[in-house]
Short mmCIF file of C-alpha atoms in Angstrom, two decimals:
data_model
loop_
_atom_site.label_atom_id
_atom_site.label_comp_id
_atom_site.label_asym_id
_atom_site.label_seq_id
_atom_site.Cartn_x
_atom_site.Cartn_y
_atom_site.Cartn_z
CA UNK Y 1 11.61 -131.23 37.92
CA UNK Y 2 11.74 -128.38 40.09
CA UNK Y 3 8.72 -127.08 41.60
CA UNK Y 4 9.16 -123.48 40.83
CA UNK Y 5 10.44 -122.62 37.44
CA UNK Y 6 11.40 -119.70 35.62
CA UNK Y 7 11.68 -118.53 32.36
CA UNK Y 8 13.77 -117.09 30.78
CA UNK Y 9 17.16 -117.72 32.76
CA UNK Y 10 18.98 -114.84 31.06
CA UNK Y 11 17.06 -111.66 29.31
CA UNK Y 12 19.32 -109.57 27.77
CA UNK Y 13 17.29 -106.18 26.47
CA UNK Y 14 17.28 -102.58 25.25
CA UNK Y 15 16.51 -99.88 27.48
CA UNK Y 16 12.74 -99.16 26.84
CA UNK Y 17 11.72 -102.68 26.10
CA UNK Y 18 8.89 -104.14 27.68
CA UNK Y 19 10.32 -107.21 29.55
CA UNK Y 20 8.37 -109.95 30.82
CA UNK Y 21 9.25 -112.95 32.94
CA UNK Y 22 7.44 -115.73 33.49
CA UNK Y 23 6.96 -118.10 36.59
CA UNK Y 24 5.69 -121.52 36.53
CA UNK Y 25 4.90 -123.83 39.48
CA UNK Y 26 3.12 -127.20 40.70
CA UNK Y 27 2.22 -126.76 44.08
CA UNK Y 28 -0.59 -125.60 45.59
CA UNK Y 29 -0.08 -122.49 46.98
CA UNK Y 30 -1.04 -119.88 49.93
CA UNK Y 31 0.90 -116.78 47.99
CA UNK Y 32 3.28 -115.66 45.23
CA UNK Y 33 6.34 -113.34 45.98
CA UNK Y 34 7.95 -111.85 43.13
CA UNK Y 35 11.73 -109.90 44.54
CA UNK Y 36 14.27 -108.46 42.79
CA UNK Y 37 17.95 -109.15 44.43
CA UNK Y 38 20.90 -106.83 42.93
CA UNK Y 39 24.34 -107.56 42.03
CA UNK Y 40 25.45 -106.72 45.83
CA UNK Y 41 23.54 -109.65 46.97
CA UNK Y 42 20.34 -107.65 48.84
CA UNK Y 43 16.80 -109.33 47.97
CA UNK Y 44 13.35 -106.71 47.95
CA UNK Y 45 10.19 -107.75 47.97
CA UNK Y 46 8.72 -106.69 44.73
CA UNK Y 47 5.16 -108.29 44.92
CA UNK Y 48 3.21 -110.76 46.84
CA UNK Y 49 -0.16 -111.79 45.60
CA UNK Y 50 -2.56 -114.11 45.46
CA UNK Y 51 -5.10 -113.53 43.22
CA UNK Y 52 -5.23 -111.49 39.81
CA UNK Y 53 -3.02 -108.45 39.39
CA UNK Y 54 -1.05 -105.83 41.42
CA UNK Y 55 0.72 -102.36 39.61
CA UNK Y 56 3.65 -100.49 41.37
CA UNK Y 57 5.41 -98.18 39.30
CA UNK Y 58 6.61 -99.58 36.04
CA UNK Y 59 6.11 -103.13 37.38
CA UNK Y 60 3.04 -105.15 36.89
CA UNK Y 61 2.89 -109.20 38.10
CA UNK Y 62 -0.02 -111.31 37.28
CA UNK Y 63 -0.89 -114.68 38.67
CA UNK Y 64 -3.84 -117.37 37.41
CA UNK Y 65 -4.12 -119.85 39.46
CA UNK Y 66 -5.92 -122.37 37.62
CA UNK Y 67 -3.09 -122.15 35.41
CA UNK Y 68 -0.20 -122.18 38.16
CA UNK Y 69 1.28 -119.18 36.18
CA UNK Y 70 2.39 -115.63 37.12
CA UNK Y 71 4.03 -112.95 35.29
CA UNK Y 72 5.94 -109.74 36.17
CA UNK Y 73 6.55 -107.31 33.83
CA UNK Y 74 8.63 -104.18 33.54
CA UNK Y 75 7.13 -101.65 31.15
CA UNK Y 76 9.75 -98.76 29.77
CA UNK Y 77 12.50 -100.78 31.39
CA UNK Y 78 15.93 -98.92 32.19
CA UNK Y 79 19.32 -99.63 32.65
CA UNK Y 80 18.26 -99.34 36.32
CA UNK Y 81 16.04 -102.66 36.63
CA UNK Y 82 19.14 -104.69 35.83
CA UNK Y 83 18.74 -107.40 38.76
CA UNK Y 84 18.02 -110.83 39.45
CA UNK Y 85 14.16 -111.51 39.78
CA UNK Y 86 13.12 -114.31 41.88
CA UNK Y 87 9.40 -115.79 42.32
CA UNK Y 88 8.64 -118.14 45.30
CA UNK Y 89 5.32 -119.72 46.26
CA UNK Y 90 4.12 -120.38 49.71
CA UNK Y 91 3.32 -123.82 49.94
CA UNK Y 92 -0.46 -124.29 51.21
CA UNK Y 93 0.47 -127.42 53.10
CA UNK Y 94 3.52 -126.76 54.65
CA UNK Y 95 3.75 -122.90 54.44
CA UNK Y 96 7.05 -122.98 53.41
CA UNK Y 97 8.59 -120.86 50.80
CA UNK Y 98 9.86 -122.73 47.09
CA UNK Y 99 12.31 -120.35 45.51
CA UNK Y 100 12.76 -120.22 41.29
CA UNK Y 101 16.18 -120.27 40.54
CA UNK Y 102 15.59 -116.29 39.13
CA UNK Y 103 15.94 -114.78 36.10
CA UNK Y 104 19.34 -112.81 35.51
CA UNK Y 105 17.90 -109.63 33.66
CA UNK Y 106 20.39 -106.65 32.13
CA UNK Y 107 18.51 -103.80 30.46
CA UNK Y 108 21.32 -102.18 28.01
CA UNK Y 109 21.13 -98.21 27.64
CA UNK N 1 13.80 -97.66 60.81
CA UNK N 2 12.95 -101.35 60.93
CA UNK N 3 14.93 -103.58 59.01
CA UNK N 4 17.01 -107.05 59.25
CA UNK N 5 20.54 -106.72 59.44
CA UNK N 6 23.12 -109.23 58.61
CA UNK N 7 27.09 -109.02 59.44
CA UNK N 8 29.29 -109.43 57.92
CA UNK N 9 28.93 -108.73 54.57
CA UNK N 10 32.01 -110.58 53.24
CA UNK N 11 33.79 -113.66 55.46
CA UNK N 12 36.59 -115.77 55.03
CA UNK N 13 37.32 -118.97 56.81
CA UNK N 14 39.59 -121.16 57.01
CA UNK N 15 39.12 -125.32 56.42
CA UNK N 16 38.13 -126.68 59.17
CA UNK N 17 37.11 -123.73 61.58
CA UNK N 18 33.64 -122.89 62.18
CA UNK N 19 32.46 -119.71 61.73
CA UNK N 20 29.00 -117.60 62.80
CA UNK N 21 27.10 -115.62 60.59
CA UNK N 22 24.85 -113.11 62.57
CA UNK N 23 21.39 -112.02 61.93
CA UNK N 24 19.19 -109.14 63.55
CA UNK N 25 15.71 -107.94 63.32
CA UNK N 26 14.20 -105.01 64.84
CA UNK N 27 10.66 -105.98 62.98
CA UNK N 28 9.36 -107.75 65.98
CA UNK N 29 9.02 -110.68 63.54
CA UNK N 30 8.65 -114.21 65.15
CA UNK N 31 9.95 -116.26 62.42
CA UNK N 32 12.90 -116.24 61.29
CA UNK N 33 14.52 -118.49 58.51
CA UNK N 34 18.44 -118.77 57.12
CA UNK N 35 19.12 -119.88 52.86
CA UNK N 36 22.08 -120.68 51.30
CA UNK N 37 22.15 -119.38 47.22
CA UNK N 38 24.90 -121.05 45.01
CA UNK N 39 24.92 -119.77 41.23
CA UNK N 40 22.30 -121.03 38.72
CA UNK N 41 20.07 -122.51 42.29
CA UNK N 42 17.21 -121.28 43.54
CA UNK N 43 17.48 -120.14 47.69
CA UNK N 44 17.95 -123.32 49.58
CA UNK N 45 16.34 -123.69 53.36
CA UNK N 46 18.86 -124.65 55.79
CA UNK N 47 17.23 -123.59 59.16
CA UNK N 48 13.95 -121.77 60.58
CA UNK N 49 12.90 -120.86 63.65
CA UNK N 50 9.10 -119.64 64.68
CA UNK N 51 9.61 -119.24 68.31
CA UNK N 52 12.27 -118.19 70.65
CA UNK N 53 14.08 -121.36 72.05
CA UNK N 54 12.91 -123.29 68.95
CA UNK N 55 13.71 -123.64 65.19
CA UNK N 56 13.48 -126.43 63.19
CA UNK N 57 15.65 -127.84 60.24
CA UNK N 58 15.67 -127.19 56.36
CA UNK N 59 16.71 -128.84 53.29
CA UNK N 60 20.33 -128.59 54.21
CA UNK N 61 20.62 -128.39 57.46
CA UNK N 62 23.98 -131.23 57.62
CA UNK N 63 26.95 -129.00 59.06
CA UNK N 64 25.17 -125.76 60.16
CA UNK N 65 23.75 -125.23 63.49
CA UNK N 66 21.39 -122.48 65.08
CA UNK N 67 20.71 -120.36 67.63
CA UNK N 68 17.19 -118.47 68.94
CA UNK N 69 17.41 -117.42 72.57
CA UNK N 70 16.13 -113.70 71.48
CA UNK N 71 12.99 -113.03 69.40
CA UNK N 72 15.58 -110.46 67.67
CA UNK N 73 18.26 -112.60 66.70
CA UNK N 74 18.80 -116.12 64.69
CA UNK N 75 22.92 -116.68 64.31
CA UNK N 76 23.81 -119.49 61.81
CA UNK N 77 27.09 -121.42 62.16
CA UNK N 78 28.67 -123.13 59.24
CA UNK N 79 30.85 -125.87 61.27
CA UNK N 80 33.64 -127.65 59.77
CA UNK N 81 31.29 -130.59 59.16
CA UNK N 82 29.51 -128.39 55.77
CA UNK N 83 31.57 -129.97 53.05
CA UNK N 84 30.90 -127.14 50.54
CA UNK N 85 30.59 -124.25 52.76
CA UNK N 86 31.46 -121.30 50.51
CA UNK N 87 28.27 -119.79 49.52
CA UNK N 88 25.43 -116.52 49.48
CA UNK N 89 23.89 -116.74 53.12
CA UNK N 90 20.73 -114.90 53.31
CA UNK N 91 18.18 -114.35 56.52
CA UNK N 92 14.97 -113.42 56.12
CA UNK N 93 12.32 -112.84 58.80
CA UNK N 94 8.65 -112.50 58.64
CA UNK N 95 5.52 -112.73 61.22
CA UNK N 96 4.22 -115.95 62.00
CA UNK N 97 3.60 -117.62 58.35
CA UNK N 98 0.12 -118.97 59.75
CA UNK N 99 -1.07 -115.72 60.17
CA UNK N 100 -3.72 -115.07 58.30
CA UNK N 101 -3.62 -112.95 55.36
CA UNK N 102 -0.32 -112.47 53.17
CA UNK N 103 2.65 -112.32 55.10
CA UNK N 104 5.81 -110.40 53.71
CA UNK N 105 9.38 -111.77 54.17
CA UNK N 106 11.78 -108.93 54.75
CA UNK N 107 15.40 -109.92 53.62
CA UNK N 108 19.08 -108.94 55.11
CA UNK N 109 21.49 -108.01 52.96
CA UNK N 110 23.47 -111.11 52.56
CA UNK N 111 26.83 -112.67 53.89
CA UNK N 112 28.92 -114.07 51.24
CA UNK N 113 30.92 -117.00 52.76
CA UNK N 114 34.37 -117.94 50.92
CA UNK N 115 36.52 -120.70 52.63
CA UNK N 116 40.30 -120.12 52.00
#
């Protein structure tokens, strides 16, 4: 079992939708990164948070970390947020970084 | 502007010829870290280096080799030893990941590796 998952794989949606995807993981961890890496192969930092909740824009990620859960969603989402979203944890122990295999999103007009 | 920079974007090689991907920061990050992506995978560690003149190996780290004699650059070879070298080669850099507080990774733009 991988130590970062994601879920779903592949979100197909209408532009507008509210889109969420979801990150689970069994580590303990330092930090969350949430990025977004288009189809040219470039990877932006989206989020990174520890605690609670951070807002930029139209995108909102979440993290409990009792749970080992985070969130991002994309409210009003356009044609234009049609990327790959990755999450990775910092491990606490080693501070390494454990990549999700992302979550292939494609926001239809 | 500060930024990483990877070169080239798209490389062909090939069998049995290594080949040296280049990365370049301007961030005056120490650490600096190479991943391999293959479809449907999450990012895969292959090397990492903290401090000049040292780096340290990843999950995958059989035929690839590294370089860090400058703070601002980290080159990655794929030798002809990597059985499966055609692949997404990313470099990221970011300040010392013991730092305290959050630290940010910033990302290069990618080299995508196809062996002809």
């Amino acid at each position: 079992k991988n130590e970062v998952e994601q879920s779903p794989q592949n979100l197909t949606a209408q532009e507008g939708e509210f889109i969420t995807i979801n990150c689970s993981y069994s580590v303990g961890i330092s930090a969350l990164h949430w990025l977004q890496q288009h189809p040219g192969g470039g990877i932006v930092s989206l989020f990174m948070l520890s605690s609670g909740k951070k807002k930029h824009g139209r995108l909102i990620a979440t993290i409990n970390i009792q749970e080992k859960h985070s969130s991002l969603h994309i409210t009003a989402s356009h044609p234009r947020d049609s990327a790959v979203y990755i999450c990775a944890v910092r491990s606490r122990s080693n501070y390494q970084l454990i990549w999700g295999a992302g979550t292939k999103l494609i926001i239809k007009p | 502007d500060g930024g990483i920079t990877q070169s080239p974007k798209y490389l062909f090689r090939k069998e049995g010829q290594n080949v040296t991907l280049s990365c370049e920061q301007n961030l005056n990050h120490d650490a600096m870290y190479w991943y391999r992506q293959d479809p449907g995978q999450g990012l895969r560690l292959i090397y990492y280096s903290q401090i000049v003149n040292d780096f340290q190996k990843g999950d995958i780290a059989e035929g690839y080799s590294v370089s860090r004699e400058k703070k601002e650059s980290f080159p990655l070879t794929v030798t002809s030893a990597q059985k499966n070298p055609t692949a997404f080669y990313l470099c990221a850099s970011s300040i010392f990941p013991r730092a305290r507080g959050l630290t940010e990774a910033f990302f290069g733009q990618g080299t995508r590796l196809t062996v002809v």
